[in-house]
Coordinates of C-alpha atoms in Angstrom, one line a residue:
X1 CA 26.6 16.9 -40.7
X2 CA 27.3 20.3 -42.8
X3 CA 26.9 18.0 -45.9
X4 CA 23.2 17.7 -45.5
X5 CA 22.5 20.3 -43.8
X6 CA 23.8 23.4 -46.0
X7 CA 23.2 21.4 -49.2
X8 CA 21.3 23.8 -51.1
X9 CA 24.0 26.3 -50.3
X10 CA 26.5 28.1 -52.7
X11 CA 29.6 28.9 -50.7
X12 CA 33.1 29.1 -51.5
X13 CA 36.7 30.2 -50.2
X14 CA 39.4 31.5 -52.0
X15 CA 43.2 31.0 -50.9
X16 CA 45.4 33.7 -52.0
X17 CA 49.0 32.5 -52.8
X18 CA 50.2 35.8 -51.0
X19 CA 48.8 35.5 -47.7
X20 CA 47.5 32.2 -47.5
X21 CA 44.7 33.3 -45.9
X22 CA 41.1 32.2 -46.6
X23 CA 38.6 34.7 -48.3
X24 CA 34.8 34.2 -48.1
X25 CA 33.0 35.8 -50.9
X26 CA 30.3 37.3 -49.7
X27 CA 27.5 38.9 -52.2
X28 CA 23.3 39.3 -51.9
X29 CA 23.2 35.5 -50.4
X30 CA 19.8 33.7 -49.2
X31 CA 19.7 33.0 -45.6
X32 CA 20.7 29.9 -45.4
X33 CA 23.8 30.6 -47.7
X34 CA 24.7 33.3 -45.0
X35 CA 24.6 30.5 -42.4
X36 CA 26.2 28.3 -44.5
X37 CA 29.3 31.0 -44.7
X38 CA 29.2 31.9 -41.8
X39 CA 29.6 28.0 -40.5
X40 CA 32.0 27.5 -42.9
X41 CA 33.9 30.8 -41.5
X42 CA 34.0 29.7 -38.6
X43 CA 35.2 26.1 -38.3
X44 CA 38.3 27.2 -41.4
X45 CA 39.3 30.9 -39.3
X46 CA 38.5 30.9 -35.8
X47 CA 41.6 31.3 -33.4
X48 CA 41.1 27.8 -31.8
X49 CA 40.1 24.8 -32.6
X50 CA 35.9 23.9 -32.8
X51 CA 33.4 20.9 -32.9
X52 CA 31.8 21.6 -36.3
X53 CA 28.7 19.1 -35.6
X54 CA 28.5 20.7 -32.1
X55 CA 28.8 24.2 -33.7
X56 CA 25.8 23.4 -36.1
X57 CA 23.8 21.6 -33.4
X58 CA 24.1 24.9 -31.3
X59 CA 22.8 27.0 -34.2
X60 CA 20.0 24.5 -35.0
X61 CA 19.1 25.0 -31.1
X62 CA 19.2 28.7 -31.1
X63 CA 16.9 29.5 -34.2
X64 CA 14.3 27.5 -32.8
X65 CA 14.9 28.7 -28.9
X66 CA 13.5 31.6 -31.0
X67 CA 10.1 30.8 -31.5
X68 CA 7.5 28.5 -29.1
X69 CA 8.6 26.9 -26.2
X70 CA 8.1 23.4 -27.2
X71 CA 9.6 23.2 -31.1
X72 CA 13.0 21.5 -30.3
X73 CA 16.5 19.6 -31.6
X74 CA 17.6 16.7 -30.0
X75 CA 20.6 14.0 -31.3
X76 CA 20.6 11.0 -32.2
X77 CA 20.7 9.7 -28.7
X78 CA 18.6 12.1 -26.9
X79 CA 16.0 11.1 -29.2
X80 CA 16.0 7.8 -28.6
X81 CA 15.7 8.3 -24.8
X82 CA 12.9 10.3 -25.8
X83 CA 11.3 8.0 -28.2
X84 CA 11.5 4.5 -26.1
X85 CA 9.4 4.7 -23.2
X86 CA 6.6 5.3 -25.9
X87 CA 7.6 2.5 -28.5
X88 CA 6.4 0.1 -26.3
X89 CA 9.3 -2.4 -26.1
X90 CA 14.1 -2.1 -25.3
X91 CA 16.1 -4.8 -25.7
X92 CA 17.2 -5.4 -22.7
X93 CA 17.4 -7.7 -19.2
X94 CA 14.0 -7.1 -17.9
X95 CA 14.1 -5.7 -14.4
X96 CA 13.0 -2.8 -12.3
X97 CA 15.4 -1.4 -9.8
X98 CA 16.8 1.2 -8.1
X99 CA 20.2 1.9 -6.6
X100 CA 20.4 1.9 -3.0
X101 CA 23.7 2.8 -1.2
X102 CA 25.8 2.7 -4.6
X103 CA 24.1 -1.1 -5.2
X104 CA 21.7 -1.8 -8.2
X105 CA 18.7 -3.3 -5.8
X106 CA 16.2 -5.6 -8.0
X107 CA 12.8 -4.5 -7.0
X108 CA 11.3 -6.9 -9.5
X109 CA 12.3 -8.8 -12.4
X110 CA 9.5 -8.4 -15.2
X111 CA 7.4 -11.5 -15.7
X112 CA 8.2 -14.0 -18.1
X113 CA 11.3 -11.4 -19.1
X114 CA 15.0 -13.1 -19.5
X115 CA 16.2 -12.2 -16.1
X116 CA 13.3 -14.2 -14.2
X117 CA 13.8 -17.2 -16.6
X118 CA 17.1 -18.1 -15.2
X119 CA 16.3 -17.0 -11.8
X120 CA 16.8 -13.3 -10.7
X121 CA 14.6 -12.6 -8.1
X122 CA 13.1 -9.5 -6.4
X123 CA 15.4 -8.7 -3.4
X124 CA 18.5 -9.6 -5.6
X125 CA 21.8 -6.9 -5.6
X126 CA 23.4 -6.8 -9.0
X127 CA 26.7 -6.4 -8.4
X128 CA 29.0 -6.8 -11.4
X129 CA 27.8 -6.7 -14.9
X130 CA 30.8 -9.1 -17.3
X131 CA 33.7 -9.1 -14.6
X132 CA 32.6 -5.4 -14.2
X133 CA 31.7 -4.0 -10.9
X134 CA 28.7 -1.8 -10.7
X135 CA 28.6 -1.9 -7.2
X136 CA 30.8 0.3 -4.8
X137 CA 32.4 2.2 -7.5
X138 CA 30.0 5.6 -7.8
X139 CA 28.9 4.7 -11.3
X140 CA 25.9 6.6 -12.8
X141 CA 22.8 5.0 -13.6
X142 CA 22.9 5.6 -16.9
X143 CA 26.4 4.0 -17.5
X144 CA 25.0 1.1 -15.2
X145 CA 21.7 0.8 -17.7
X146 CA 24.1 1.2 -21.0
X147 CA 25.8 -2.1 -19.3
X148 CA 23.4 -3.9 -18.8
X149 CA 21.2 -3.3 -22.1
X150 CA 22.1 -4.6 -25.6
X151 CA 20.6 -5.9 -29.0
X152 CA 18.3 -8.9 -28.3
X153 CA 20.2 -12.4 -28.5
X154 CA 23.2 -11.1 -27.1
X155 CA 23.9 -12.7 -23.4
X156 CA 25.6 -10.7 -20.4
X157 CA 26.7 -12.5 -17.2
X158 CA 25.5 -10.8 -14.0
X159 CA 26.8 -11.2 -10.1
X160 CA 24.3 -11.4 -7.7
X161 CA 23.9 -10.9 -3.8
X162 CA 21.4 -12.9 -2.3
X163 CA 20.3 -12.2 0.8
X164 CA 20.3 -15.5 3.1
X165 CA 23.2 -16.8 0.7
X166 CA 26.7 -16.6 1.8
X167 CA 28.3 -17.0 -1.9
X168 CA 27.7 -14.8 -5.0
X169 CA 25.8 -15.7 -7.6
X170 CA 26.3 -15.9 -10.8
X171 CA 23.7 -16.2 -14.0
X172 CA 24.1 -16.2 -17.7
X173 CA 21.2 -14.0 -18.8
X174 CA 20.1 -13.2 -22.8
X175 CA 18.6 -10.3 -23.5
X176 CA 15.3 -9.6 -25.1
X177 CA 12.5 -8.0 -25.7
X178 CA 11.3 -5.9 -23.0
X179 CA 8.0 -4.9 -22.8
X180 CA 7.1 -1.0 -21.9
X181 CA 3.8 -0.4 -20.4
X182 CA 1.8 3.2 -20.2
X183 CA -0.5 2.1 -17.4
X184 CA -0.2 2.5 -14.1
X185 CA -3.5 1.0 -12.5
X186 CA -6.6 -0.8 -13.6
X187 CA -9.2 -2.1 -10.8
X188 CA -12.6 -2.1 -9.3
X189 CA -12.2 1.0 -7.1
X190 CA -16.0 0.4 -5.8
X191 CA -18.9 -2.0 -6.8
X192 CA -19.6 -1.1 -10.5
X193 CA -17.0 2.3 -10.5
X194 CA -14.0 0.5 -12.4
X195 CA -10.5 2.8 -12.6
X196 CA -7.8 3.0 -15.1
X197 CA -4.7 5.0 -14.9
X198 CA -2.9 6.0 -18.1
X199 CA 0.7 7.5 -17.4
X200 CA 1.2 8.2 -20.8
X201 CA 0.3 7.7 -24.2
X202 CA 2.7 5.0 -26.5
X203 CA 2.3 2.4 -29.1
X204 CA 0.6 0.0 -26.8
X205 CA -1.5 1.9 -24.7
X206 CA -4.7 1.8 -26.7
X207 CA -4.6 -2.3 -26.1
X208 CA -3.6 -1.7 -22.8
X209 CA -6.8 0.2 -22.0
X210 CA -9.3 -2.1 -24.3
X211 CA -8.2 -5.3 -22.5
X212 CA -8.7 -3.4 -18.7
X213 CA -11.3 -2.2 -20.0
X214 CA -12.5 -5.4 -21.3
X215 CA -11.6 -7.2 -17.8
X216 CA -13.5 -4.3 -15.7
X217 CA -17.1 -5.4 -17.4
X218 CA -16.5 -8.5 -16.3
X219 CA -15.9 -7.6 -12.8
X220 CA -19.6 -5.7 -13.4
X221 CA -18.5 -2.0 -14.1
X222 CA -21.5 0.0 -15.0
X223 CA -19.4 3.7 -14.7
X224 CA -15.5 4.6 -15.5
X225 CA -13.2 6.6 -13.7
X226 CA -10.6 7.6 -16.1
X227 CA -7.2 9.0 -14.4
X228 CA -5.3 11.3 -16.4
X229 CA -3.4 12.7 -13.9
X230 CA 0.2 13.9 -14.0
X231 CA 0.1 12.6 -17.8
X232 CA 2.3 14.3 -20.0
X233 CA 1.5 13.0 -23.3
X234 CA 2.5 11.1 -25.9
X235 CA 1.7 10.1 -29.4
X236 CA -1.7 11.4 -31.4
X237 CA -2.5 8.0 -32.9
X238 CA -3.1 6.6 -29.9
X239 CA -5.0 9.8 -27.9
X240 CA -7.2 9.5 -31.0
X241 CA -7.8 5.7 -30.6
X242 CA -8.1 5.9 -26.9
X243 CA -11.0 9.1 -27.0
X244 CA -12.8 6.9 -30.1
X245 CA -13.5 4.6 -27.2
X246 CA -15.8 6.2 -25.8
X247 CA -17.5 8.0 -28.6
X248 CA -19.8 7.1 -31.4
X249 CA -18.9 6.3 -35.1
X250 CA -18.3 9.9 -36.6
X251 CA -18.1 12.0 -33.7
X252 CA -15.1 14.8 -34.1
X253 CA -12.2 14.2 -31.6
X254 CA -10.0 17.1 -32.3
X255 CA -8.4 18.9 -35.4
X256 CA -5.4 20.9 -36.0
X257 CA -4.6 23.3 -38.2
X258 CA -1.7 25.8 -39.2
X259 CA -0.2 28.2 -41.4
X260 CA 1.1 26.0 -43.3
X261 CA -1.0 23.1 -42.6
X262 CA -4.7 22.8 -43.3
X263 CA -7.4 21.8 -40.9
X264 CA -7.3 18.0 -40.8
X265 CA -9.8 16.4 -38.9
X266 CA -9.5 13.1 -36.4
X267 CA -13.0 11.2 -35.8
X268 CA -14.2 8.4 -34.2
X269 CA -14.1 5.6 -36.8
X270 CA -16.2 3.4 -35.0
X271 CA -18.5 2.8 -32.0
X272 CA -16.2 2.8 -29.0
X273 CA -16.2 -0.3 -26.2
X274 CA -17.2 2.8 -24.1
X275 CA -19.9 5.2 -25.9
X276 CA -22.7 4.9 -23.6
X277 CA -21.4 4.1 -19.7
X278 CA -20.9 7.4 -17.6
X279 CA -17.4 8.3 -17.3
X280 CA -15.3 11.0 -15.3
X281 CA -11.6 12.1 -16.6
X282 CA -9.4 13.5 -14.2
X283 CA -7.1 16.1 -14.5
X284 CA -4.4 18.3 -12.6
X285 CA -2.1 21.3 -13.9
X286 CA 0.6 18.1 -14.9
X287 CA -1.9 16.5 -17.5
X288 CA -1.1 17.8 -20.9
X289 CA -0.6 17.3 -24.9
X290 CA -2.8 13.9 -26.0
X291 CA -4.3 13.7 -22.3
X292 CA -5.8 16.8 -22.8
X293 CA -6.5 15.9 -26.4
X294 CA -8.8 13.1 -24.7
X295 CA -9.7 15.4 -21.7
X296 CA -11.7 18.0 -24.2
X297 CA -12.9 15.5 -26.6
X298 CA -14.5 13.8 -24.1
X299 CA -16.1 16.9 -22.4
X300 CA -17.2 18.7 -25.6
X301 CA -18.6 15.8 -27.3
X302 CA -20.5 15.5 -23.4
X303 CA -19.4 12.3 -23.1
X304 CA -18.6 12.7 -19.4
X305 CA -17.0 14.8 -17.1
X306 CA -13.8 16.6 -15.9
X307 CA -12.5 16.2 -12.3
X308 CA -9.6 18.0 -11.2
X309 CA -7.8 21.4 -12.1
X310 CA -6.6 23.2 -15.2
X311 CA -4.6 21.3 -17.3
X312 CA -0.7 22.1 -18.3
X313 CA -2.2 23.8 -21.9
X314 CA 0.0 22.0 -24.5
X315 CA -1.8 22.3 -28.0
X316 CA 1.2 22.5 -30.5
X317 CA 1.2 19.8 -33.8
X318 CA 4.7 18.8 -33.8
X319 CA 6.2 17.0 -36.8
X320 CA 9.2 15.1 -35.9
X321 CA 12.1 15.7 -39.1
X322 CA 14.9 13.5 -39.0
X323 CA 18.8 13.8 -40.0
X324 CA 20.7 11.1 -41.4
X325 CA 22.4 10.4 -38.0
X326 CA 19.1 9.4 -36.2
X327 CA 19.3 13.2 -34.5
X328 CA 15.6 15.0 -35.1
X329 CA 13.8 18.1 -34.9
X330 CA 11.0 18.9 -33.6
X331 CA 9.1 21.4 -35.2
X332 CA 5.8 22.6 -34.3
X333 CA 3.5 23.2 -37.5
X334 CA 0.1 23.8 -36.1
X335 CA -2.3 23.9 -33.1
X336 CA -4.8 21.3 -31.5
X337 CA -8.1 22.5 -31.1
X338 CA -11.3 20.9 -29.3
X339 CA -14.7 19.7 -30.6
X340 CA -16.2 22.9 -29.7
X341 CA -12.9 25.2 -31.3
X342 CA -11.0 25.6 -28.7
X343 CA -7.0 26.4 -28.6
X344 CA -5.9 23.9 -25.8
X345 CA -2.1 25.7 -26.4
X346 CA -1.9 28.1 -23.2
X347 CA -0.6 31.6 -24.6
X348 CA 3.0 31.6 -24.7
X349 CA 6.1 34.7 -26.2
X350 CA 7.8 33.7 -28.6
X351 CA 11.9 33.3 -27.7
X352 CA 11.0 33.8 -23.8
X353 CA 10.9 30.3 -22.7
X354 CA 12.1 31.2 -19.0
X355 CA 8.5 32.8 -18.6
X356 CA 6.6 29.5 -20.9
X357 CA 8.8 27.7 -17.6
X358 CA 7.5 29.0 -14.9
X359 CA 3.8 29.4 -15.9
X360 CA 2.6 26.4 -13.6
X361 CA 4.7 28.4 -10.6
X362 CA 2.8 31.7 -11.6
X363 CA -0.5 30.1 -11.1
X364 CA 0.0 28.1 -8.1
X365 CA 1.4 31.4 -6.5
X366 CA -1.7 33.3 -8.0
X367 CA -3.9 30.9 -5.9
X368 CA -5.4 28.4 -9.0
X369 CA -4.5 25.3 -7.7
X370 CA -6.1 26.2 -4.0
X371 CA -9.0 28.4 -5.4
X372 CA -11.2 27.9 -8.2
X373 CA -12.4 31.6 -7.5
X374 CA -8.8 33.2 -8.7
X375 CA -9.2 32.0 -12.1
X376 CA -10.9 34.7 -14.2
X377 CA -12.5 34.4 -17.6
X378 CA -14.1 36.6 -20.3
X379 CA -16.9 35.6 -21.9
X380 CA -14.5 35.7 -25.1
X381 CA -13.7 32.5 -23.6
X382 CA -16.7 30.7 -23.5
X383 CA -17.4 27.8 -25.6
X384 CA -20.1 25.4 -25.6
X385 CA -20.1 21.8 -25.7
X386 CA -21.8 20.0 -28.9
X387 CA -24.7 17.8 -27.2
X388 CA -26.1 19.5 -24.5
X389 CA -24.4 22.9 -25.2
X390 CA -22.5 23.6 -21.6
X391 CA -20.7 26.7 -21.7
X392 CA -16.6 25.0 -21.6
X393 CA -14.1 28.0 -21.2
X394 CA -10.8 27.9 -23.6
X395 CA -7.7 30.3 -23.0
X396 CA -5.5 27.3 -22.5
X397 CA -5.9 23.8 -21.0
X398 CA -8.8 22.2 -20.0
X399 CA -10.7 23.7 -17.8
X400 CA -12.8 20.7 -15.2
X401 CA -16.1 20.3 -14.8
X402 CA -15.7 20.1 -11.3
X403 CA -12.7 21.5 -9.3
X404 CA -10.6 19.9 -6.6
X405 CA -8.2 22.4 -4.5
X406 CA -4.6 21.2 -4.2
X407 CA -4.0 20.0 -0.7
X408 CA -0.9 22.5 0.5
X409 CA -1.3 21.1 4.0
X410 CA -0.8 17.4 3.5
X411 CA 2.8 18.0 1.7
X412 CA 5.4 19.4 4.0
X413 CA 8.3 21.2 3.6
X414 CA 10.0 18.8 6.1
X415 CA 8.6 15.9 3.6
X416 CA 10.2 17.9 0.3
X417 CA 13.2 17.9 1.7
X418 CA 13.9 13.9 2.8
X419 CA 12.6 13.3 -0.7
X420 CA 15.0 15.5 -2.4
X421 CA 18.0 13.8 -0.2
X422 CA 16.4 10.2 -1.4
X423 CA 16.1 9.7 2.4
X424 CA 12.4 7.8 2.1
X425 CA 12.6 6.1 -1.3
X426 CA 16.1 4.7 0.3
X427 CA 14.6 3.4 3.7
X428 CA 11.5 2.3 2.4
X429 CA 13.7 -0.3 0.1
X430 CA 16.0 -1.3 2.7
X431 CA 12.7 -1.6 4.8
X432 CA 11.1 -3.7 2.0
X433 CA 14.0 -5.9 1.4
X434 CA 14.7 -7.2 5.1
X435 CA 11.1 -7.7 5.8
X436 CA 10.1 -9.2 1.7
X437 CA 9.7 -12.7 2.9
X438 CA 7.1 -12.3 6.1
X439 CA 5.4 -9.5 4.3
X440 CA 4.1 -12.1 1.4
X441 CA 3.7 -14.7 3.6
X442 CA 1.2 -12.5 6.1
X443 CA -0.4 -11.3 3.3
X444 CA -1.3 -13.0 0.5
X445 CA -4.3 -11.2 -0.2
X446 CA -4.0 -7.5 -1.0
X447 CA -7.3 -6.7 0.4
X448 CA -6.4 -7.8 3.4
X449 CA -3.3 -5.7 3.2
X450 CA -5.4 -2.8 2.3
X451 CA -7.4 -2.6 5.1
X452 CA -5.0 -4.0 8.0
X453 CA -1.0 -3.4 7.1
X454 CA -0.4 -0.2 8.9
X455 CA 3.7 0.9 8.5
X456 CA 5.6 0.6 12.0
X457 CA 6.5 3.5 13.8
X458 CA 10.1 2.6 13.7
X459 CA 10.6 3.2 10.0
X460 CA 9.1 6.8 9.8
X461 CA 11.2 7.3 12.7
X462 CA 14.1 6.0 11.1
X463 CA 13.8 7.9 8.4
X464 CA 13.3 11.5 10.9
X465 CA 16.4 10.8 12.5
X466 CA 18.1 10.0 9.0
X467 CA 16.6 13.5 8.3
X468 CA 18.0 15.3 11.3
X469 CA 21.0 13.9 10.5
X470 CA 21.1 16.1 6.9
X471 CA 19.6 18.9 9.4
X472 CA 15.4 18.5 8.4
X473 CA 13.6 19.0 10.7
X474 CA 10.0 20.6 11.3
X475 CA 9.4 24.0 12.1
X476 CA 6.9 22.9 14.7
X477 CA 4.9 20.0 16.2
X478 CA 2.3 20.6 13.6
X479 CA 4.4 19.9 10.8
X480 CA 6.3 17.0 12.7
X481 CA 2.8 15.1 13.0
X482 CA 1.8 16.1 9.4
X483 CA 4.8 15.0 7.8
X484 CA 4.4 11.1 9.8
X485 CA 0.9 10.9 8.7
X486 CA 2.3 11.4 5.2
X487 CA 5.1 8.9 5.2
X488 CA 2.5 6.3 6.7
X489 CA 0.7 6.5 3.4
X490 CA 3.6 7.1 1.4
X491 CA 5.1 4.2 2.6
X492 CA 2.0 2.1 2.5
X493 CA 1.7 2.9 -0.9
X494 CA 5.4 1.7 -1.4
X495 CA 5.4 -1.5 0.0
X496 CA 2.6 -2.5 -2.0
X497 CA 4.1 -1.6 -4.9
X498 CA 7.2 -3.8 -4.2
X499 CA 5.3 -6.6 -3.1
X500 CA 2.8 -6.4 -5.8
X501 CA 3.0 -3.9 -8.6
X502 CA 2.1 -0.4 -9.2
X503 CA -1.4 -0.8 -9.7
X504 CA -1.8 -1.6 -5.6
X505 CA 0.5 1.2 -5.0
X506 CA -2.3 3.7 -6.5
X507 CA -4.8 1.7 -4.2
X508 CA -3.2 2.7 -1.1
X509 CA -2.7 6.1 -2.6
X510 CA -6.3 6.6 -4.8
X511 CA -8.1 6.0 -0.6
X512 CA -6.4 9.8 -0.2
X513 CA -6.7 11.2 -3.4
X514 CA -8.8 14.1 -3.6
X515 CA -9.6 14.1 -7.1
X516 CA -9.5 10.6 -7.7
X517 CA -12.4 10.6 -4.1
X518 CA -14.4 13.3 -5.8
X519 CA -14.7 11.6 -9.0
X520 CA -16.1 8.4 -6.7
X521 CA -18.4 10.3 -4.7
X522 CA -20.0 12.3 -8.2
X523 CA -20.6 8.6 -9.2
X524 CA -22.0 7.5 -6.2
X525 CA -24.1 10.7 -5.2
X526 CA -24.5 12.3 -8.4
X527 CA -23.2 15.5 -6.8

């Protein structure tokens, strides 16, 4: 690593023949040759032994710890964590799962992907991966996922517990191709409102949307309900091609600019699919980077409307510069700014990233999330949008159109805590599992599940007394009876998801939704 990264360095040691000791020459040296030195100093002198790359790779961190909150370092593999759920494919077996009781529990086996080919069903407990047990022996998901991905082609034999069969099975499976999708939900949420929810934005995620979008008009959408919620981001190219959408040919999405970078521009290079139906973009404090990239293009160019609350406030150009062994920093270079001019980066101090942290906790204790009334701004905030010239306020974020309080009542602290001990997530699948076979056979139509499946009381009280157990419980009747009305939905929402996909589970859970219910009745009412 020191070879590329102190090449431009002039650094040398002298041995004496006396003492044998190393001497660093040190005169009126850049920078860089200082760091180079003082690297070199350091990994040749020290009392004890060191881990040069780890040594540079703590430096590289701490010079840019120094400035904003978001310019990072990441290696090789930390990078590619990072990068894949937005590249829009792994090589890999092709199920979802989730580890219940130390066992890898297939909650579905991705369609058309290598593991349903040869016959891996949902329900199915993976239990040794080549002659390996994964099951039974504490081992980390990650170390469980490292086993059971691998470059495309190559095969890997899994043991399987089926439930209803007495002997293990096993099956050859060859890995491939996995496809990674950014959204969560696409459907006819009333007659002519359609609804699409984007959890982040990848390589794929603009065809995603133009194919739902495609198959909504045919189901006779006249207005869109787009859900940004709780999206953190992702790539510009594809914010850019998702906001053109609904926008004319020419019409200014966002531009960035920087000290060392110039204002460059991003518009609409064509008519969007969307440009002339009404649409309504919904936001909470979690929807950040290229959401709110969309989020302001969409509001300023009065396109629509924003639903929701304040959004996270992540406006920094980040250029991605890559080392030789695949690791990568993350610099930032410049800002992200509106239609109108404004700097969706919240205001941030430099090298204090413990206060940059706990922003979001600062302005849910300060009331924004419950009160639209505690949020005050200057008119040296006001902006106004480029059609019909609304004032839009900047200072970070996105500021709605239309706010929606955060429920505080409806999530307990009784519910936080059986969360945080995996107590529901790990019912609800054993739940889902024993029952998998009568639930799809009573209903084969989600509709009907929709509007009749209601969870049985001996689940959520399972999962109390698993709770007690851990010693939760409520601090009152009040919160007892909230926290069951919660896990009905939660649970609901669950099931669907297991025995359909996620885009029923945000049907059971959009019927609740505040934002996502405010957004409808706007459509519906006009108010």
């Amino acid at each position: 690593m020191k070879k590329y990264l102190f090449i431009a360095l002039v650094a040398f040691l002298a041995v004496t023949s006396a003492s044998a000791q190393l001497r660093i020459k040190m005169g009126k040296n850049s920078p860089i040759e200082k760091l180079g030195r003082a690297e070199i100093a350091i990994t040749n002198l020290y009392v004890d032994s060191v881990d040069e790359n780890k040594l540079v790779e703590d430096a590289i961190r701490g010079m840019l710890e120094k400035l904003d909150p978001h310019s990072s370092y990441a290696t090789a593999k930390e990078t590619k964590a990072m990068n894949e759920p937005l590249n829009g494919s792994f090589d890999g077996i092709g199920v979802q799962f989730n580890m219940v009781d130390d066992t890898l529990l297939v909650i579905q086996p991705v369609t058309n992907g290598p593991s349903e080919k040869v016959g891996i069903i949902a329900g199915d407990r993976i239990v040794a991966v080549n002659d390996t047990a994964i099951s039974g022996v504490k081992m980390s998901k990650e170390e469980i996922m490292k086993r059971l991905r691998g470059p495309k082609g190559t095969t890997v034999n899994l043991t399987v517990v089926r439930r209803g069969i007495k002997d293990k099975l096993i099956f050859k499976v060859k890995r491939d191709k996995i496809p990674v999708t950014t959204m969560d939900a696409a459907y006819m949420i009333r007659p002519g409102i359609g609804y699409i929810r984007l959890g982040s934005f990848g390589l794929t995620s603009h065809k995603e949307v133009t194919i739902a979008m495609d198959s909504l008009k045919k189901k006779g959408m006249k207005d869109l309900i787009f859900d940004l919620e709780d999206n953190g981001g992702g790539y510009l190219q594809a914010a850019a091609q998702i906001a053109n959408e609904f926008l004319q040919k020419g019409d200014l999405i966002v531009y960035t600019s920087g000290r060392a970078a110039p204002r460059q521009e991003y518009k609409a290079q064509a008519n969007g699919r969307w440009r002339n139906g009404k649409v309504v973009v919904l936001t909470n404090e979690f929807t950040a980077s290229a959401a709110e990239i969309v989020s302001g293009a969409i509001q300023d160019q009065d396109r629509g409307v924003v639903v929701g609350r304040r959004t996270f406030g992540k406006g920094l150009v980040q250029r991605p510069l890559t080392f030789d062994d695949g690791s990568e920093i993350r610099l930032t270079i410049a800002h992200y700014y509106t239609p109108s001019g404004r700097c969706i980066q919240k205001p941030y101090k430099k090298g204090d990233r413990l206060d940059y942290a706990m922003d979001l906790d600062k302005r849910y204790k300060h009331g924004e999330f419950t009160n639209q009334d505690s949020i005050h701004l200057s008119d040296s905030l006001k902006y106004y949008t480029l059609r019909k010239h609304r004032v839009v306020y900047g200072g970070g974020g996105i500021m709605p159109d239309y706010f929606v309080p955060l429920d505080t009542t409806k999530y307990t602290k009784m519910h936080r805590q059986l969360a945080a001990k995996s107590i529901v997530i790990n019912h609800s699948l054993k739940f889902i599992d024993a029952h998998r076979k009568e639930l799809k056979s009573q209903y084969k139509d989600f509709d009907k599940f929709l509007a009749t499946y209601e969870v049985p009381s001996s689940l959520i009280d399972g999962i109390i007394a698993e709770g007690k157990k851990d010693k939760i419980e409520p601090k009152d009747e009040a919160e007892l009876i909230q926290t069951k009305k919660y896990l009905a939905l939660q649970l609901k929402a669950l099931v669907a998801r297991d025995i359909w996909d996620m885009s029923q589970y945000f049907q059971v859970w959009n019927e609740t939704n505040e934002i996502v219910q405010r957004a409808v009745q706007l459509l519906t009412t006009g108010k």
